[in-house]
CSV table of C-alpha atoms and ligand atoms in Angstrom, one decimal:
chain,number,residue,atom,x,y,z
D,1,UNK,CA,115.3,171.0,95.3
D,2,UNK,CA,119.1,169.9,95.9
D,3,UNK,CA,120.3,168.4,92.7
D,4,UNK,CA,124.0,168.2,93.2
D,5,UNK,CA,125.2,165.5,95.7
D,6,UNK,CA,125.9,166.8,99.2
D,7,UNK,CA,129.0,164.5,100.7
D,8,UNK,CA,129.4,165.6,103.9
D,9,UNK,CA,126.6,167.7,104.0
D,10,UNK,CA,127.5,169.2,107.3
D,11,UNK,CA,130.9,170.3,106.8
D,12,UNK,CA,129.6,171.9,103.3
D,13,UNK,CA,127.0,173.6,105.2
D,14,UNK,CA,129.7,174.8,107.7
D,15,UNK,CA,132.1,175.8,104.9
D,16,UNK,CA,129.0,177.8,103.4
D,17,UNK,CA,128.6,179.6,106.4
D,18,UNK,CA,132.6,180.4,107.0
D,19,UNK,CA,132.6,181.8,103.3
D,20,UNK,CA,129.6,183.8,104.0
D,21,UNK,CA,131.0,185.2,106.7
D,22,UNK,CA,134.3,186.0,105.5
D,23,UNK,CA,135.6,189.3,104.1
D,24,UNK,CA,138.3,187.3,101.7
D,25,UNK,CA,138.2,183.7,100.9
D,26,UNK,CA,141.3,182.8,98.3
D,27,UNK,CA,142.1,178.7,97.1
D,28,UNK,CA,144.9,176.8,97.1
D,29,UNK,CA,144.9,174.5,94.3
D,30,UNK,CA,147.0,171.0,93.2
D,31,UNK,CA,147.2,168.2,90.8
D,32,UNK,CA,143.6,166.8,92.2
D,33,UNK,CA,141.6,169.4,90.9
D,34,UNK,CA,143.2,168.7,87.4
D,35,UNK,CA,142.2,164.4,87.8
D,36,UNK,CA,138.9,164.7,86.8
D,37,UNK,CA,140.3,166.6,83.4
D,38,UNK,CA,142.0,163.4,82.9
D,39,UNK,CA,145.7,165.0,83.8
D,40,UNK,CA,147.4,162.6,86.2
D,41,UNK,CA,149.5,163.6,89.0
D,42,UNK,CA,152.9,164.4,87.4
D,43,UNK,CA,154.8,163.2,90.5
D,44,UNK,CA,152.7,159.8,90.9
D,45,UNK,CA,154.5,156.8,89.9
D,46,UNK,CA,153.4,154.7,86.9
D,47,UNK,CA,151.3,157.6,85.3
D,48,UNK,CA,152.5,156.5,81.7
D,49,UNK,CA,154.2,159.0,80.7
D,50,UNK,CA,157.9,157.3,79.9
D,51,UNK,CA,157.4,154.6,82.0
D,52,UNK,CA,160.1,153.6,84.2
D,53,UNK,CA,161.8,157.5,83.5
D,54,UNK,CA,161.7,159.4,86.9
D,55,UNK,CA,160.6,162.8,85.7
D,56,UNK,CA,162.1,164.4,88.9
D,57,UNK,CA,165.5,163.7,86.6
D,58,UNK,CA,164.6,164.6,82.7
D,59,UNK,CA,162.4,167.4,83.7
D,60,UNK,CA,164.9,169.2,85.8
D,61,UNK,CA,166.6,172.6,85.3
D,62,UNK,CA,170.0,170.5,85.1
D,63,UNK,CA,168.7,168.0,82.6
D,64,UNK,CA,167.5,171.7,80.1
D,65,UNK,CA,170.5,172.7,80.1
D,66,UNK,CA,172.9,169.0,79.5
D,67,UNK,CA,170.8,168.0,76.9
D,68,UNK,CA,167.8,170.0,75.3
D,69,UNK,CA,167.1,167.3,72.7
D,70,UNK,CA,166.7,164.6,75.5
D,71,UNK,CA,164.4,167.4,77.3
D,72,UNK,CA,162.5,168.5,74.7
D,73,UNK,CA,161.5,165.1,73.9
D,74,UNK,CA,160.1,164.1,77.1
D,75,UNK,CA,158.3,168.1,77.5
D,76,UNK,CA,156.7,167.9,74.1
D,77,UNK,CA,155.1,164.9,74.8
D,78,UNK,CA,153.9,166.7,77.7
D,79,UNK,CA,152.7,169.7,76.2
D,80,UNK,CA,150.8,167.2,74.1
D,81,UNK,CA,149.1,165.8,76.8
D,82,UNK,CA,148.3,168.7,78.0
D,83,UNK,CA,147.4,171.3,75.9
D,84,UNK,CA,144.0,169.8,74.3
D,85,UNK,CA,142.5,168.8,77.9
D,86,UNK,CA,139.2,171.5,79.4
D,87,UNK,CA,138.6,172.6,82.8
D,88,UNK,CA,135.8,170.4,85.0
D,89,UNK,CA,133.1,171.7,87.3
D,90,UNK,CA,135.8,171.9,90.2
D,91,UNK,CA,138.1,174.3,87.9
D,92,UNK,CA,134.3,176.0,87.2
D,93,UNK,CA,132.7,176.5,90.6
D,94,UNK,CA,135.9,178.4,91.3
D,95,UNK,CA,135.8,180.6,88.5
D,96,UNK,CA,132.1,181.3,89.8
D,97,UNK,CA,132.7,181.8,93.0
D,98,UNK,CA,135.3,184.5,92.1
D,99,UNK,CA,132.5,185.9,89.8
D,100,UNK,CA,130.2,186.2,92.3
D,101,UNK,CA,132.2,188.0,94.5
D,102,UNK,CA,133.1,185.6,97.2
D,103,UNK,CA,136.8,184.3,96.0
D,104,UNK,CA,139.4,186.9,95.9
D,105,UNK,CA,142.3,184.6,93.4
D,106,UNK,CA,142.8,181.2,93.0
D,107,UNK,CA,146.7,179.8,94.1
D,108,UNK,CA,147.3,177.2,91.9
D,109,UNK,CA,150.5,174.3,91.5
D,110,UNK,CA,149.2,173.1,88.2
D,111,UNK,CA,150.8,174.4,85.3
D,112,UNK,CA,148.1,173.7,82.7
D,113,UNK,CA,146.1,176.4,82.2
D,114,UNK,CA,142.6,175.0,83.3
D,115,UNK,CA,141.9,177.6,85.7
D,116,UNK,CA,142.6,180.3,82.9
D,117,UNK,CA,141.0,178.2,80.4
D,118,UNK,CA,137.6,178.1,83.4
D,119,UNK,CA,137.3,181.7,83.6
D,120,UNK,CA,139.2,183.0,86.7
D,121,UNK,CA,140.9,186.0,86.9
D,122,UNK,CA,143.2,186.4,89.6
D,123,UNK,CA,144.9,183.4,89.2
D,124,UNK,CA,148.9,183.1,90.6
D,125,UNK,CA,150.5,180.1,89.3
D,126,UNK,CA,152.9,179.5,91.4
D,127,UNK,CA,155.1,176.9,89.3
D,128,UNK,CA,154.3,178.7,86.0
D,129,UNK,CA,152.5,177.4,82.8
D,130,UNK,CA,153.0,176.1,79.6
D,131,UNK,CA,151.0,179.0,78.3
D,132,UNK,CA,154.1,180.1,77.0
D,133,UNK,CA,158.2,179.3,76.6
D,134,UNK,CA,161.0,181.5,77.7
D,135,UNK,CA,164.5,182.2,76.3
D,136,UNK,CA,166.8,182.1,79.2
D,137,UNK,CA,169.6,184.4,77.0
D,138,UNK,CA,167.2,186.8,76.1
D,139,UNK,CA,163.9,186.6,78.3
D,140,UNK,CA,161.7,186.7,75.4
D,141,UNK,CA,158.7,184.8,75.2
D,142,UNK,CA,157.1,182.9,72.8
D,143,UNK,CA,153.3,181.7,72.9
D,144,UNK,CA,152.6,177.8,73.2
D,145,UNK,CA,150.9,178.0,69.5
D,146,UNK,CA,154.2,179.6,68.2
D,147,UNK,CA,156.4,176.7,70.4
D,148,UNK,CA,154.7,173.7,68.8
D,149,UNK,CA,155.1,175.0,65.7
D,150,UNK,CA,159.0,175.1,66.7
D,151,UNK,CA,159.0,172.0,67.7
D,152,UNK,CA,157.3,171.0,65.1
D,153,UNK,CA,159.7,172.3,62.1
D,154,UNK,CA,163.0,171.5,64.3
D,155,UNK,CA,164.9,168.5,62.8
D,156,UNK,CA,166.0,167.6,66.8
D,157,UNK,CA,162.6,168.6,68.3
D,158,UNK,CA,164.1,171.3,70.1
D,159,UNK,CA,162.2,174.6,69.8
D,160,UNK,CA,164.4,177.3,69.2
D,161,UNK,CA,164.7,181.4,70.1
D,162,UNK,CA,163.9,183.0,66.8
D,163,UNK,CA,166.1,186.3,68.1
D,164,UNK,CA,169.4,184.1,69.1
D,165,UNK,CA,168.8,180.0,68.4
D,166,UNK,CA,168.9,179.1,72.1
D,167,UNK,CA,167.1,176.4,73.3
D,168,UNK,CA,163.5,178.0,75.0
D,169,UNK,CA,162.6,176.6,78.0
D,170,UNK,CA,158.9,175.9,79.0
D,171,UNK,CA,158.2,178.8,81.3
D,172,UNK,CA,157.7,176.7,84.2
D,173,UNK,CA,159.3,176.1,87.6
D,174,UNK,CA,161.3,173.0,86.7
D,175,UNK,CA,162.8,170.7,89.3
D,176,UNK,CA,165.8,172.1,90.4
D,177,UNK,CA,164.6,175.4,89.6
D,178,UNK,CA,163.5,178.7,92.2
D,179,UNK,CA,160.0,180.0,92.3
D,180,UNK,CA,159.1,183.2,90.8
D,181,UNK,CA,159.6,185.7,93.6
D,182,UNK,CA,156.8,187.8,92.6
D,183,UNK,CA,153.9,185.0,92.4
D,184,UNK,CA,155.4,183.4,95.6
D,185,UNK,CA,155.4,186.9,97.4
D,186,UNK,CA,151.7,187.0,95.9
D,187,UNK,CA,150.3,184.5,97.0
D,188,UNK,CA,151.8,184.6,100.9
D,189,UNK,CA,150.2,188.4,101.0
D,190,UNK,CA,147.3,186.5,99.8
D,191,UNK,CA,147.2,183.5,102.3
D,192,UNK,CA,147.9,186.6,105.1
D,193,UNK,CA,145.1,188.4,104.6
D,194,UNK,CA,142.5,185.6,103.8
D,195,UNK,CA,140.1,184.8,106.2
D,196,UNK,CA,139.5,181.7,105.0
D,197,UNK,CA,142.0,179.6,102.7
D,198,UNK,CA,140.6,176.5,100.8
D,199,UNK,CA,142.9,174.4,100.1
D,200,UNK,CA,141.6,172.0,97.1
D,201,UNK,CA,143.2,168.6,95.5
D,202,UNK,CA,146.4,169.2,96.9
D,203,UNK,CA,148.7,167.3,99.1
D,204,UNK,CA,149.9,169.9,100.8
D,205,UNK,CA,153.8,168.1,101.1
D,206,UNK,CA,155.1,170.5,98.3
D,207,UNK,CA,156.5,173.9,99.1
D,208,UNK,CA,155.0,176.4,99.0
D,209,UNK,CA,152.2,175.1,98.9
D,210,UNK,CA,153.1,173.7,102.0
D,211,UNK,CA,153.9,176.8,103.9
D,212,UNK,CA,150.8,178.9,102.6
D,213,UNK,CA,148.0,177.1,104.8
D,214,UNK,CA,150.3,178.0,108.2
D,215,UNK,CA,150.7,181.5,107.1
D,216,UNK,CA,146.7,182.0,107.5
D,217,UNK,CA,146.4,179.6,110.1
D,218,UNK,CA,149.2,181.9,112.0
D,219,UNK,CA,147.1,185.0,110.4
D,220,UNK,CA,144.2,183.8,112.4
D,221,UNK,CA,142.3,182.7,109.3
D,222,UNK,CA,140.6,179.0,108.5
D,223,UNK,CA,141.6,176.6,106.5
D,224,UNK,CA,139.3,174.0,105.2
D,225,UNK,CA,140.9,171.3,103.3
D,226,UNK,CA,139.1,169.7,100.3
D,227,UNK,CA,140.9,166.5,99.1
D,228,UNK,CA,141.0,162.6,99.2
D,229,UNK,CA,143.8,161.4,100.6
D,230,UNK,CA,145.3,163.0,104.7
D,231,UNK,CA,147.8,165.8,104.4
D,232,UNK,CA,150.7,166.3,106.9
D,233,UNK,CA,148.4,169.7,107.2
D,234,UNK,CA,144.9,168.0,108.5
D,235,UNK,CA,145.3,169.0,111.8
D,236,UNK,CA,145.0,172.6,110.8
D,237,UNK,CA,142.0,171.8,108.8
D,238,UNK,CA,139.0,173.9,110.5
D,239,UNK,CA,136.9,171.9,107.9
D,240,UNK,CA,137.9,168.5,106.4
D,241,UNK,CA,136.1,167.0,103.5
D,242,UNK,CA,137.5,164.2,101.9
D,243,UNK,CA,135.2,163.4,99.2
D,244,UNK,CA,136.1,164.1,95.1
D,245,UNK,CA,136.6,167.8,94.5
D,246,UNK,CA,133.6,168.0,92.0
D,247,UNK,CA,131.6,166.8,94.3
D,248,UNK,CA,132.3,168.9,97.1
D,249,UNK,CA,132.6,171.8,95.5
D,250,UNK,CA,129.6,171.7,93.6
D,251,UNK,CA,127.5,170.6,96.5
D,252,UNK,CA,129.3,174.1,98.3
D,253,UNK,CA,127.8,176.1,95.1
D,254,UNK,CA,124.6,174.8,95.9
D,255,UNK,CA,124.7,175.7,99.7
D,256,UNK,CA,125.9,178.8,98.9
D,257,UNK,CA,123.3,179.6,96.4
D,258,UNK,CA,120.8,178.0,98.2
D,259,UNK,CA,121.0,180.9,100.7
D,260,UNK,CA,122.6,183.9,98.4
D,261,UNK,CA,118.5,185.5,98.7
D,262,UNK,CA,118.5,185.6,102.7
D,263,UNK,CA,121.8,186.9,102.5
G,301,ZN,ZN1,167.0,184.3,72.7
């Protein structure tokens, strides 16, 4: 009857019931849930993309603004990495569960649109996307289409404002950079009010993503964790599963839909 997997079939089945009984469940999302697209964690070593270039250094705020040719070289190669690549089931069983009522938003640290791209609608990106570039002199914005095409026709590879020839920025939190206020203030109302907070594919180190799981542990909300690798967070953890995010979360889908007549 079952045909998903079901890793840790009791903890699902407990997760199932927490979410059932819940009045607002919202995720928490990282790199992990992006793996499985093929998207490699930015901030892992040896992911390919400049090897031996530490991208804590060329993509940083400081680095934009020194040299946008050295920037932009490094960024489009990213946007080209990233802009072709489609949501999996993990970015999907989100989008459902939000469709069938039981996800309020989605939190996400990724920047590259999968979650959009999956179907979910409340969706707070807390480091921004590359949906789109920014003018920092004039804070108009300029679609991704619109930016390659910049980049495309700029003799330097720098895509330019087409109001006042700045240098556009990705809009994206770089390093070195502040959070938005308004998708930071977002998502802790968010993390307050949940009753339950799934936290899925991310490490948890990074703030704020770091500081979101306390604020509805201190709420008096659960927090289930849904990742490989230990978090400096696990002890929070009301549920802890530790297999691949597909997995879990499509054996959750099937628990959850396994009971949605009796409910
Ligand atoms: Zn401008």
């Amino acid at each position: 009857m079952l045909s998903q997997p079901r890793p840790h079939a009791d903890s699902v089945e407990q997760l199932a019931d927490l979410i059932r009984g819940a009045d607002s469940v919202v995720a928490l999302t990282g790199a992990g849930v992006s793996v499985p697209s093929g998207i490699p964690d930015f901030r892992s070593a040896g992911t390919g993309l400049w090897e031996g270039v530490d991208p804590m250094q060329v993509a940083h705020i400081d680095a934009f603004h020194a040299d946008a040719e050295r920037f932009w070289a490094f960024y489009s190669e990213r946007f080209a990495t990233l802009e072709d690549k489609q949501p999996n089931d993990a970015h999907r069983a989100l989008a459902q569960l939000e469709r069938q009522g039981m996800l309020d938003g989605v939190i996400t640290q990724n920047i590259d649109m999968l979650h959009r791209k999956a179907g979910t609608e409340e969706l707070i990106e807390l480091h921004g996307s590359i949906e789109r570039c920014v003018c920092l002199r004039c804070r108009i914005f300029v679609p991704l289409g619109q930016a390659r095409a910049l980049i495309a026709g700029d003799p330097a590879g720098v895509p330019r404002c087409p109001d006042c020839d700045a240098p556009l920025k990705p809009d994206v939190v770089l390093f070195g950079e502040l959070l938005d206020d308004h998708a930071a203030a977002r998502a802790r109302e968010l993390c307050q009010r949940a009753d339950v907070l799934l936290c899925v594919g991310t490490s948890l180190e990074v703030y704020p993503a770091a500081e979101l799981p306390m604020i509805t542990h201190r709420a008096g909300g659960r927090v289930a964790i849904i990742t490989k690798s230990p978090t400096p967070l696990d002890r929070l953890g009301h549920i802890r599963l530790d297999g691949d995010v597909v997995d879990e979360l499509g054996a959750l889908l099937t628990v959850l839909d396994g009971h949605g007549d009796s409910a």
